[in-house]
mmCIF file of C-alpha atoms in Angstrom:
data_model
loop_
_atom_site.group_PDB
_atom_site.id
_atom_site.type_symbol
_atom_site.label_atom_id
_atom_site.label_comp_id
_atom_site.label_asym_id
_atom_site.label_seq_id
_atom_site.Cartn_x
_atom_site.Cartn_y
_atom_site.Cartn_z
ATOM 1 C CA MET A 519 -63.973 -24.460 15.429
ATOM 2 C CA ARG A 520 -65.652 -22.912 12.411
ATOM 3 C CA PRO A 521 -63.874 -23.210 9.037
ATOM 4 C CA SER A 522 -63.419 -19.410 8.863
ATOM 5 C CA HIS A 523 -61.763 -19.434 12.314
ATOM 6 C CA ARG A 524 -59.569 -22.290 11.269
ATOM 7 C CA LEU A 525 -58.537 -20.294 8.215
ATOM 8 C CA ALA A 526 -57.791 -17.240 10.339
ATOM 9 C CA LEU A 527 -55.683 -19.331 12.701
ATOM 10 C CA ALA A 528 -53.784 -20.858 9.801
ATOM 11 C CA ALA A 529 -53.161 -17.383 8.411
ATOM 12 C CA LEU A 530 -51.986 -16.202 11.807
ATOM 13 C CA ALA A 531 -49.644 -19.177 12.095
ATOM 14 C CA LEU A 532 -48.297 -18.405 8.654
ATOM 15 C CA VAL A 533 -47.662 -14.804 9.641
ATOM 16 C CA VAL A 534 -45.889 -15.855 12.846
ATOM 17 C CA VAL A 535 -43.720 -18.424 11.070
ATOM 18 C CA GLY A 536 -43.066 -15.954 8.264
ATOM 19 C CA SER A 537 -42.040 -13.190 10.655
ATOM 20 C CA ALA A 538 -39.723 -15.579 12.427
ATOM 21 C CA ALA A 539 -38.101 -16.368 9.080
ATOM 22 C CA ILE A 540 -37.759 -12.647 8.365
ATOM 23 C CA ALA A 541 -36.305 -12.069 11.832
ATOM 24 C CA ASP A 542 -33.646 -14.689 11.080
ATOM 25 C CA VAL A 543 -32.306 -12.793 8.072
ATOM 26 C CA SER A 544 -32.826 -9.244 9.376
ATOM 27 C CA GLY A 545 -29.379 -9.192 11.034
ATOM 28 C CA PRO A 546 -27.386 -10.096 7.896
ATOM 29 C CA GLN A 547 -29.631 -7.818 5.831
ATOM 30 C CA ALA A 548 -28.903 -4.912 8.154
ATOM 31 C CA VAL A 549 -25.179 -5.652 7.844
ATOM 32 C CA LYS A 550 -25.457 -5.587 4.056
ATOM 33 C CA ALA A 551 -27.470 -2.374 4.077
ATOM 34 C CA ARG A 552 -25.005 -0.743 6.477
ATOM 35 C CA GLN A 553 -22.049 -1.712 4.296
ATOM 36 C CA ALA A 554 -23.777 -0.242 1.238
ATOM 37 C CA HIS A 555 -24.467 2.987 3.162
ATOM 38 C CA MET A 556 -20.865 3.186 4.372
ATOM 39 C CA LYS A 557 -19.502 2.598 0.879
ATOM 40 C CA ALA A 558 -21.698 5.387 -0.471
ATOM 41 C CA LEU A 559 -20.497 7.645 2.339
ATOM 42 C CA GLY A 560 -16.876 6.758 1.558
ATOM 43 C CA ALA A 561 -17.468 7.473 -2.128
ATOM 44 C CA SER A 562 -18.934 10.895 -1.266
ATOM 45 C CA ALA A 563 -15.958 11.702 0.962
ATOM 46 C CA LYS A 564 -13.567 10.592 -1.790
ATOM 47 C CA ALA A 565 -15.337 12.834 -4.332
ATOM 48 C CA VAL A 566 -15.153 15.846 -1.991
ATOM 49 C CA GLY A 567 -11.474 15.228 -1.239
ATOM 50 C CA GLU A 568 -10.740 15.084 -4.959
ATOM 51 C CA GLN A 569 -12.445 18.436 -5.543
ATOM 52 C CA ILE A 570 -10.511 19.979 -2.652
ATOM 53 C CA ARG A 571 -7.226 18.766 -4.127
ATOM 54 C CA ALA A 572 -8.175 19.708 -7.704
ATOM 55 C CA PRO A 573 -6.620 22.870 -9.181
ATOM 56 C CA ALA A 574 -10.126 24.362 -9.383
ATOM 57 C CA ALA A 575 -12.785 22.779 -7.157
ATOM 58 C CA ASP A 576 -16.197 22.109 -8.704
ATOM 59 C CA LEU A 577 -18.433 23.572 -5.989
ATOM 60 C CA GLY A 578 -21.463 21.892 -7.557
ATOM 61 C CA VAL A 579 -19.975 18.474 -6.818
ATOM 62 C CA VAL A 580 -18.966 19.538 -3.301
ATOM 63 C CA ARG A 581 -22.509 20.826 -2.580
ATOM 64 C CA ALA A 582 -24.209 17.662 -3.836
ATOM 65 C CA GLU A 583 -21.869 15.353 -1.919
ATOM 66 C CA ALA A 584 -22.023 17.506 1.231
ATOM 67 C CA ALA A 585 -25.820 17.209 1.221
ATOM 68 C CA LYS A 586 -25.527 13.422 0.853
ATOM 69 C CA ILE A 587 -22.974 13.245 3.681
ATOM 70 C CA ASP A 588 -25.193 15.337 5.949
ATOM 71 C CA ALA A 589 -28.237 13.155 5.219
ATOM 72 C CA ALA A 590 -26.181 9.987 5.781
ATOM 73 C CA ALA A 591 -24.790 11.296 9.079
ATOM 74 C CA LYS A 592 -28.340 12.011 10.270
ATOM 75 C CA ALA A 593 -29.536 8.545 9.238
ATOM 76 C CA LEU A 594 -26.480 6.721 10.571
ATOM 77 C CA PRO A 595 -27.959 5.924 14.038
ATOM 78 C CA THR A 596 -30.529 3.695 12.267
ATOM 79 C CA TRP A 597 -27.800 1.648 10.541
ATOM 80 C CA PHE A 598 -26.934 -0.303 13.670
ATOM 81 C CA PRO A 599 -30.073 -2.188 14.749
ATOM 82 C CA ALA A 600 -29.693 -4.708 17.553
ATOM 83 C CA GLY A 601 -28.562 -8.069 16.159
ATOM 84 C CA SER A 602 -26.582 -6.598 13.244
ATOM 85 C CA GLY A 603 -23.214 -7.219 14.867
ATOM 86 C CA PRO A 604 -20.914 -10.227 14.499
ATOM 87 C CA SER A 605 -23.573 -12.318 16.329
ATOM 88 C CA SER A 606 -25.734 -12.062 13.184
ATOM 89 C CA GLY A 607 -23.381 -14.541 11.536
ATOM 90 C CA ALA A 608 -22.733 -12.105 8.693
ATOM 91 C CA LYS A 609 -19.202 -10.995 7.932
ATOM 92 C CA THR A 610 -18.939 -7.585 9.574
ATOM 93 C CA GLU A 611 -16.190 -5.441 11.039
ATOM 94 C CA ALA A 612 -18.653 -3.747 13.393
ATOM 95 C CA LEU A 613 -17.451 -4.543 16.913
ATOM 96 C CA PRO A 614 -19.871 -5.820 19.608
ATOM 97 C CA LEU A 615 -18.762 -2.770 21.647
ATOM 98 C CA ILE A 616 -21.227 -0.718 19.545
ATOM 99 C CA TRP A 617 -24.142 -2.437 21.299
ATOM 100 C CA THR A 618 -22.585 -2.542 24.777
ATOM 101 C CA ASP A 619 -21.053 0.950 24.944
ATOM 102 C CA THR A 620 -24.180 2.652 23.602
ATOM 103 C CA VAL A 621 -23.412 5.969 25.316
ATOM 104 C CA GLY A 622 -19.928 6.250 23.819
ATOM 105 C CA PHE A 623 -21.159 5.168 20.388
ATOM 106 C CA ALA A 624 -24.007 7.694 20.455
ATOM 107 C CA ALA A 625 -21.477 10.445 21.278
ATOM 108 C CA LYS A 626 -19.466 9.518 18.151
ATOM 109 C CA GLN A 627 -22.651 9.642 16.070
ATOM 110 C CA ARG A 628 -23.519 13.088 17.432
ATOM 111 C CA ALA A 629 -19.980 14.322 16.691
ATOM 112 C CA LEU A 630 -20.299 13.132 13.087
ATOM 113 C CA ALA A 631 -23.784 14.623 12.663
ATOM 114 C CA ALA A 632 -22.564 17.986 13.995
ATOM 115 C CA ALA A 633 -19.469 18.011 11.755
ATOM 116 C CA ALA A 634 -21.502 16.933 8.701
ATOM 117 C CA ALA A 635 -24.190 19.586 9.316
ATOM 118 C CA LYS A 636 -21.542 22.296 9.621
ATOM 119 C CA PHE A 637 -19.738 21.056 6.516
ATOM 120 C CA ASP A 638 -22.986 20.977 4.512
ATOM 121 C CA GLN A 639 -23.852 24.507 5.634
ATOM 122 C CA ILE A 640 -20.412 25.810 4.570
ATOM 123 C CA ALA A 641 -20.546 23.919 1.265
ATOM 124 C CA GLN A 642 -24.019 25.203 0.387
ATOM 125 C CA ALA A 643 -22.875 28.752 1.224
ATOM 126 C CA GLY A 644 -19.920 28.170 -1.123
ATOM 127 C CA ASP A 645 -17.346 29.324 1.436
ATOM 128 C CA ALA A 646 -14.358 27.876 -0.475
ATOM 129 C CA ALA A 647 -11.731 28.649 2.185
ATOM 130 C CA ALA A 648 -13.716 26.960 4.959
ATOM 131 C CA ILE A 649 -14.653 23.838 2.969
ATOM 132 C CA ASN A 650 -11.385 21.952 3.451
ATOM 133 C CA PRO A 651 -11.103 22.316 7.268
ATOM 134 C CA ALA A 652 -14.809 21.527 7.660
ATOM 135 C CA PHE A 653 -14.470 18.438 5.468
ATOM 136 C CA ARG A 654 -11.449 17.218 7.389
ATOM 137 C CA GLU A 655 -13.484 17.465 10.588
ATOM 138 C CA VAL A 656 -16.092 15.156 9.051
ATOM 139 C CA ALA A 657 -13.436 12.646 7.954
ATOM 140 C CA ALA A 658 -11.802 12.879 11.378
ATOM 141 C CA ALA A 659 -15.173 12.040 12.960
ATOM 142 C CA CYS A 660 -15.449 8.952 10.710
ATOM 143 C CA LYS A 661 -11.953 7.894 11.654
ATOM 144 C CA SER A 662 -12.374 8.540 15.364
ATOM 145 C CA CYS A 663 -15.396 6.226 15.506
ATOM 146 C CA HIS A 664 -13.804 3.561 13.299
ATOM 147 C CA GLN A 665 -10.750 3.423 15.554
ATOM 148 C CA THR A 666 -12.855 2.398 18.539
ATOM 149 C CA TYR A 667 -15.857 0.596 17.125
ATOM 150 C CA LYS A 668 -14.604 -1.040 13.921
ATOM 151 C CA GLU A 669 -12.349 -4.041 13.613
ATOM 152 C CA LYS A 670 -8.863 -3.213 12.363
ATOM 153 C CA ASP A 671 -7.607 -4.777 9.146
ATOM 154 C CA LYS A 672 -6.127 -8.121 10.111
ATOM 155 C CA ASP A 673 -3.519 -8.237 7.382
ATOM 156 C CA MET B 1247 59.054 -4.161 -4.900
ATOM 157 C CA ALA B 1248 57.097 -6.277 -7.298
ATOM 158 C CA VAL B 1249 53.523 -7.092 -6.375
ATOM 159 C CA PRO B 1250 53.258 -10.828 -5.743
ATOM 160 C CA GLU B 1251 51.226 -12.471 -8.476
ATOM 161 C CA ARG B 1252 48.981 -14.409 -6.126
ATOM 162 C CA ARG B 1253 47.787 -11.310 -4.324
ATOM 163 C CA ASP B 1254 43.987 -10.694 -4.605
ATOM 164 C CA ARG B 1255 43.035 -8.303 -7.331
ATOM 165 C CA ARG B 1256 40.406 -5.882 -6.017
ATOM 166 C CA ALA B 1257 37.875 -3.883 -8.010
ATOM 167 C CA THR B 1258 34.615 -1.999 -7.632
ATOM 168 C CA VAL B 1259 31.991 -4.724 -7.960
ATOM 169 C CA TRP B 1260 28.915 -2.599 -7.188
ATOM 170 C CA ASP B 1261 28.875 0.986 -8.383
ATOM 171 C CA ALA B 1262 27.804 3.741 -5.986
ATOM 172 C CA PRO B 1263 24.310 4.381 -7.471
ATOM 173 C CA THR B 1264 23.380 0.702 -7.225
ATOM 174 C CA ARG B 1265 24.560 0.550 -3.612
ATOM 175 C CA LEU B 1266 22.719 3.743 -2.717
ATOM 176 C CA VAL B 1267 19.482 2.446 -4.286
ATOM 177 C CA HIS B 1268 19.891 -0.836 -2.422
ATOM 178 C CA TRP B 1269 20.395 0.688 1.023
ATOM 179 C CA LEU B 1270 17.746 3.377 0.627
ATOM 180 C CA ILE B 1271 15.185 0.727 -0.315
ATOM 181 C CA ALA B 1272 16.373 -1.402 2.619
ATOM 182 C CA LEU B 1273 15.632 1.558 4.934
ATOM 183 C CA LEU B 1274 12.400 2.635 3.245
ATOM 184 C CA ILE B 1275 10.675 -0.781 3.348
ATOM 185 C CA PRO B 1276 10.618 -0.894 7.175
ATOM 186 C CA PHE B 1277 9.830 2.822 7.286
ATOM 187 C CA SER B 1278 6.870 2.311 4.937
ATOM 188 C CA TRP B 1279 5.586 -0.489 7.124
ATOM 189 C CA TRP B 1280 6.066 1.543 10.313
ATOM 190 C CA SER B 1281 4.419 4.681 8.943
ATOM 191 C CA ALA B 1282 1.387 2.759 7.651
ATOM 192 C CA HIS B 1283 1.091 0.739 10.851
ATOM 193 C CA ASN B 1284 1.195 3.865 13.009
ATOM 194 C CA ASP B 1285 -1.227 5.842 10.881
ATOM 195 C CA HIS B 1286 1.309 8.344 9.520
ATOM 196 C CA LEU B 1287 -0.055 8.126 5.997
ATOM 197 C CA PRO B 1288 1.502 11.373 4.711
ATOM 198 C CA TRP B 1289 4.897 9.868 5.639
ATOM 199 C CA HIS B 1290 3.870 6.552 4.120
ATOM 200 C CA ARG B 1291 2.944 8.259 0.871
ATOM 201 C CA LEU B 1292 6.259 10.152 0.795
ATOM 202 C CA SER B 1293 8.149 6.930 1.453
ATOM 203 C CA GLY B 1294 6.290 5.311 -1.452
ATOM 204 C CA TYR B 1295 7.254 8.196 -3.750
ATOM 205 C CA CYS B 1296 10.901 7.736 -2.759
ATOM 206 C CA ILE B 1297 10.730 3.993 -3.445
ATOM 207 C CA LEU B 1298 9.015 4.663 -6.781
ATOM 208 C CA GLY B 1299 11.811 7.075 -7.717
ATOM 209 C CA LEU B 1300 14.470 4.563 -6.686
ATOM 210 C CA LEU B 1301 12.781 1.804 -8.715
ATOM 211 C CA VAL B 1302 12.527 3.972 -11.816
ATOM 212 C CA PHE B 1303 16.151 4.985 -11.388
ATOM 213 C CA ARG B 1304 17.178 1.354 -10.954
ATOM 214 C CA LEU B 1305 15.247 0.371 -14.071
ATOM 215 C CA ILE B 1306 17.072 3.004 -16.132
ATOM 216 C CA TRP B 1307 20.355 2.086 -14.449
ATOM 217 C CA GLY B 1308 19.781 -1.497 -15.495
ATOM 218 C CA PHE B 1309 20.434 -0.355 -19.058
ATOM 219 C CA ILE B 1310 23.028 2.420 -18.715
ATOM 220 C CA GLY B 1311 24.811 1.671 -15.395
ATOM 221 C CA ALA B 1312 27.948 -0.257 -14.566
ATOM 222 C CA SER B 1313 28.104 -3.733 -16.084
ATOM 223 C CA THR B 1314 27.152 -5.521 -12.830
ATOM 224 C CA SER B 1315 23.998 -3.355 -12.589
ATOM 225 C CA ARG B 1316 22.735 -4.162 -16.076
ATOM 226 C CA PHE B 1317 19.831 -6.548 -16.573
ATOM 227 C CA GLY B 1318 21.464 -7.773 -19.764
ATOM 228 C CA GLU B 1319 24.447 -8.928 -17.700
ATOM 229 C CA PHE B 1320 22.735 -10.646 -14.798
ATOM 230 C CA VAL B 1321 19.413 -11.954 -16.111
ATOM 231 C CA SER B 1322 20.146 -15.439 -17.417
ATOM 232 C CA GLY B 1323 18.182 -18.148 -19.135
ATOM 233 C CA PRO B 1324 17.168 -21.396 -17.385
ATOM 234 C CA ALA B 1325 20.177 -23.310 -18.765
ATOM 235 C CA ARG B 1326 22.623 -20.965 -17.052
ATOM 236 C CA VAL B 1327 20.635 -21.092 -13.804
ATOM 237 C CA ARG B 1328 20.745 -24.917 -13.926
ATOM 238 C CA ALA B 1329 24.478 -24.849 -14.656
ATOM 239 C CA TYR B 1330 25.016 -22.552 -11.679
ATOM 240 C CA LEU B 1331 22.944 -24.774 -9.381
ATOM 241 C CA ALA B 1332 24.920 -27.799 -10.546
ATOM 242 C CA GLY B 1333 28.166 -25.988 -9.733
ATOM 243 C CA ARG B 1334 29.281 -26.047 -13.372
ATOM 244 C CA LEU B 1335 29.940 -22.283 -13.591
ATOM 245 C CA SER B 1336 33.213 -20.725 -12.508
ATOM 246 C CA ALA B 1337 32.845 -17.893 -9.975
ATOM 247 C CA GLY B 1338 32.082 -14.588 -11.648
ATOM 248 C CA VAL B 1339 31.591 -10.974 -10.628
ATOM 249 C CA GLY B 1340 28.198 -9.484 -9.762
ATOM 250 C CA HIS B 1341 24.908 -11.337 -9.403
ATOM 251 C CA ASN B 1342 25.035 -15.066 -10.019
ATOM 252 C CA PRO B 1343 22.344 -16.476 -12.357
ATOM 253 C CA LEU B 1344 20.036 -17.334 -9.452
ATOM 254 C CA GLY B 1345 20.666 -14.061 -7.605
ATOM 255 C CA GLY B 1346 19.872 -12.159 -10.782
ATOM 256 C CA TRP B 1347 16.372 -13.608 -10.777
ATOM 257 C CA SER B 1348 15.985 -12.750 -7.107
ATOM 258 C CA VAL B 1349 16.778 -9.114 -8.024
ATOM 259 C CA VAL B 1350 14.145 -9.217 -10.770
ATOM 260 C CA ALA B 1351 11.604 -10.728 -8.362
ATOM 261 C CA MET B 1352 12.336 -8.110 -5.695
ATOM 262 C CA LEU B 1353 12.118 -5.163 -8.102
ATOM 263 C CA THR B 1354 8.912 -6.532 -9.644
ATOM 264 C CA ALA B 1355 7.270 -7.100 -6.247
ATOM 265 C CA LEU B 1356 8.245 -3.624 -5.053
ATOM 266 C CA ALA B 1357 6.999 -2.053 -8.280
ATOM 267 C CA ALA B 1358 3.677 -3.877 -7.878
ATOM 268 C CA GLN B 1359 3.473 -2.816 -4.236
ATOM 269 C CA VAL B 1360 4.142 0.852 -5.006
ATOM 270 C CA GLY B 1361 1.794 0.691 -7.990
ATOM 271 C CA LEU B 1362 -1.033 -0.663 -5.802
ATOM 272 C CA GLY B 1363 -0.324 2.025 -3.208
ATOM 273 C CA LEU B 1364 -0.807 4.763 -5.784
ATOM 274 C CA PHE B 1365 -4.447 3.694 -6.279
ATOM 275 C CA SER B 1366 -5.226 2.906 -2.628
ATOM 276 C CA ILE B 1367 -7.418 4.852 -0.233
ATOM 277 C CA ASP B 1368 -8.060 4.580 3.505
ATOM 278 C CA GLU B 1369 -11.573 3.756 4.736
ATOM 279 C CA ASP B 1370 -12.144 7.382 5.774
ATOM 280 C CA SER B 1371 -11.073 8.832 2.393
ATOM 281 C CA LEU B 1372 -8.612 11.057 4.249
ATOM 282 C CA GLU B 1373 -5.393 9.839 2.616
ATOM 283 C CA PRO B 1374 -5.850 8.704 -0.969
ATOM 284 C CA GLY B 1375 -2.936 7.672 -3.140
ATOM 285 C CA PRO B 1376 -2.213 10.112 -5.970
ATOM 286 C CA LEU B 1377 -4.032 7.972 -8.557
ATOM 287 C CA ALA B 1378 -7.023 6.907 -6.405
ATOM 288 C CA ALA B 1379 -9.088 9.572 -8.167
ATOM 289 C CA LEU B 1380 -8.903 7.426 -11.325
ATOM 290 C CA VAL B 1381 -10.880 4.580 -9.695
ATOM 291 C CA SER B 1382 -14.026 4.272 -7.583
ATOM 292 C CA PHE B 1383 -13.991 4.206 -3.774
ATOM 293 C CA ASP B 1384 -14.794 0.463 -3.765
ATOM 294 C CA THR B 1385 -12.005 -0.296 -6.227
ATOM 295 C CA ALA B 1386 -9.523 1.858 -4.284
ATOM 296 C CA ARG B 1387 -10.458 0.003 -1.069
ATOM 297 C CA ALA B 1388 -10.069 -3.370 -2.797
ATOM 298 C CA ILE B 1389 -6.660 -2.257 -4.088
ATOM 299 C CA ALA B 1390 -5.694 -1.125 -0.571
ATOM 300 C CA HIS B 1391 -6.579 -4.617 0.636
ATOM 301 C CA ILE B 1392 -4.349 -6.229 -2.008
ATOM 302 C CA HIS B 1393 -1.653 -3.679 -1.068
ATOM 303 C CA HIS B 1394 -1.783 -5.051 2.503
ATOM 304 C CA LEU B 1395 -1.545 -8.657 1.293
ATOM 305 C CA MET B 1396 1.221 -7.816 -1.183
ATOM 306 C CA PHE B 1397 3.382 -6.654 1.727
ATOM 307 C CA TRP B 1398 3.722 -10.312 2.724
ATOM 308 C CA VAL B 1399 5.149 -11.109 -0.710
ATOM 309 C CA VAL B 1400 7.730 -8.358 -0.183
ATOM 310 C CA ILE B 1401 8.517 -9.745 3.290
ATOM 311 C CA ALA B 1402 8.927 -13.252 1.840
ATOM 312 C CA LEU B 1403 11.420 -11.974 -0.739
ATOM 313 C CA VAL B 1404 13.340 -10.020 1.915
ATOM 314 C CA VAL B 1405 13.525 -13.170 4.071
ATOM 315 C CA LEU B 1406 14.706 -15.170 1.052
ATOM 316 C CA HIS B 1407 17.325 -12.500 0.324
ATOM 317 C CA LEU B 1408 18.643 -12.500 3.918
ATOM 318 C CA GLY B 1409 18.538 -16.307 3.918
ATOM 319 C CA ALA B 1410 20.670 -16.418 0.766
ATOM 320 C CA ILE B 1411 23.220 -14.036 2.334
ATOM 321 C CA ALA B 1412 23.376 -16.278 5.426
ATOM 322 C CA PHE B 1413 23.703 -19.359 3.181
ATOM 323 C CA TYR B 1414 26.734 -17.905 1.341
ATOM 324 C CA ALA B 1415 28.218 -16.571 4.606
ATOM 325 C CA ALA B 1416 28.080 -20.101 6.032
ATOM 326 C CA ARG B 1417 30.162 -21.173 3.018
ATOM 327 C CA GLY B 1418 32.737 -18.455 3.586
ATOM 328 C CA ARG B 1419 31.439 -15.937 1.050
ATOM 329 C CA HIS B 1420 30.631 -12.645 2.769
ATOM 330 C CA LEU B 1421 28.550 -10.516 0.429
ATOM 331 C CA THR B 1422 27.431 -7.620 2.609
ATOM 332 C CA ARG B 1423 30.741 -5.767 2.778
ATOM 333 C CA ALA B 1424 30.945 -5.343 -1.007
ATOM 334 C CA MET B 1425 27.405 -3.903 -1.062
ATOM 335 C CA ILE B 1426 28.546 -1.308 1.508
ATOM 336 C CA VAL B 1427 32.002 -0.312 0.235
ATOM 337 C CA GLY B 1428 31.619 -1.430 -3.371
ATOM 338 C CA ARG B 1429 35.029 -3.066 -3.662
ATOM 339 C CA ALA B 1430 35.764 -6.768 -3.399
ATOM 340 C CA ALA B 1431 38.363 -9.287 -4.428
ATOM 341 C CA LEU B 1432 37.912 -10.552 -7.966
ATOM 342 C CA PRO B 1433 37.809 -14.312 -8.476
ATOM 343 C CA PRO B 1434 40.737 -15.647 -10.518
ATOM 344 C CA GLY B 1435 40.230 -15.032 -14.199
ATOM 345 C CA ALA B 1436 37.275 -12.670 -13.692
ATOM 346 C CA GLN B 1437 37.296 -9.299 -15.378
ATOM 347 C CA ALA B 1438 36.727 -6.112 -13.391
ATOM 348 C CA PRO B 1439 33.251 -4.609 -14.002
ATOM 349 C CA ARG B 1440 33.043 -1.710 -16.428
ATOM 350 C CA LEU B 1441 32.051 1.473 -14.617
ATOM 351 C CA VAL B 1442 30.253 4.445 -16.178
ATOM 352 C CA PRO B 1443 30.612 8.221 -15.703
ATOM 353 C CA VAL B 1444 28.609 9.840 -12.926
ATOM 354 C CA TRP B 1445 26.677 12.195 -15.220
ATOM 355 C CA ARG B 1446 24.651 9.213 -16.387
ATOM 356 C CA ALA B 1447 23.445 8.696 -12.821
ATOM 357 C CA VAL B 1448 22.529 12.383 -12.554
ATOM 358 C CA LEU B 1449 20.483 12.163 -15.764
ATOM 359 C CA ALA B 1450 18.750 8.957 -14.659
ATOM 360 C CA ALA B 1451 17.958 10.486 -11.241
ATOM 361 C CA ALA B 1452 16.491 13.591 -12.885
ATOM 362 C CA ALA B 1453 14.298 11.453 -15.153
ATOM 363 C CA ALA B 1454 13.132 9.362 -12.177
ATOM 364 C CA ALA B 1455 12.353 12.474 -10.114
ATOM 365 C CA ALA B 1456 10.368 13.994 -12.982
ATOM 366 C CA LEU B 1457 8.284 10.840 -13.350
ATOM 367 C CA VAL B 1458 7.579 10.683 -9.599
ATOM 368 C CA TRP B 1459 6.528 14.334 -9.617
ATOM 369 C CA PHE B 1460 4.120 13.639 -12.485
ATOM 370 C CA VAL B 1461 2.617 10.587 -10.724
ATOM 371 C CA ALA B 1462 2.396 12.384 -7.358
ATOM 372 C CA HIS B 1463 0.367 15.109 -9.050
ATOM 373 C CA GLY B 1464 -2.177 12.573 -10.256
ATOM 374 C CA LEU B 1465 -0.714 12.488 -13.795
ATOM 375 C CA ARG B 1466 -1.417 16.211 -14.166
ATOM 376 C CA LEU B 1467 1.281 18.585 -15.324
#
């Protein structure tokens, strides 16, 4: 074997070993990323709810958060890669059912995406009367999925 | 006919407001648990407001109510608690020195529990407490988690309370009846509690209701 080949082989081996190492942490990393996304989504929902309950809603805040919620709802299907469940070893409340009942889980994702798109449309149009019911549909979609696919609080 | 001297003297030991607060809280604790457990958060929130109002009322009543309801009368120093435990105190009226501290512990735990609830939020941001807007989503979720854990402290105090009642009942002292009807036999030599006019309770209730209204509106007038 020529030295250059040997070098190439060593590099290849390094890449393979390296990828394996990356593969080992990808599950926990995905869990972390998902939790950060969900927290941001929860914060957006909280901000919208506060505007709805405020004496005078700041439509600018509602618009900005509605756009974030819509984008998050569209991206959400990518937050659950295979291996990012409890089997990853990371602390997660995502139930294994997500990866076994893929049809049911996808339906929940579509319901959220539809509700979020409608809510964003209404918010951008500034239709104040329709904002609250549309927002509650989004939150109901969150809740409906959590009830089936997320572990309940143990305490 | 002359009343025989050895006949039990009876008096109102617990005034009506104190009894009402006690039994309403006794009903609202299980209702709060049930409503949270079964996802009826609007009911849970309302129950919390009621408990908050009762606690505020009880706090005020602890200064202006009947003598047996006053903190100054039933909160004792460690020496008195030790004397009671050693059986060196003659039977009195109202909370004994140890029971007084159990009241303080219960009121403090409930106040903490209601206080945590005010800042809590559910994971879907559908049912925030009235003060959740003052903190971030992450903080409100962390507070909700502590709120769940704190319930076990409340349960522990309730169990302790029921255990103490059973302990005294086993020694022939039945405490529940007086908390229902208010009246009980006075121990020999004990003075009847001083009662106060009802308008004080009306004022205290109005003040408590006003404070709850203010808190429920997120501290906005």
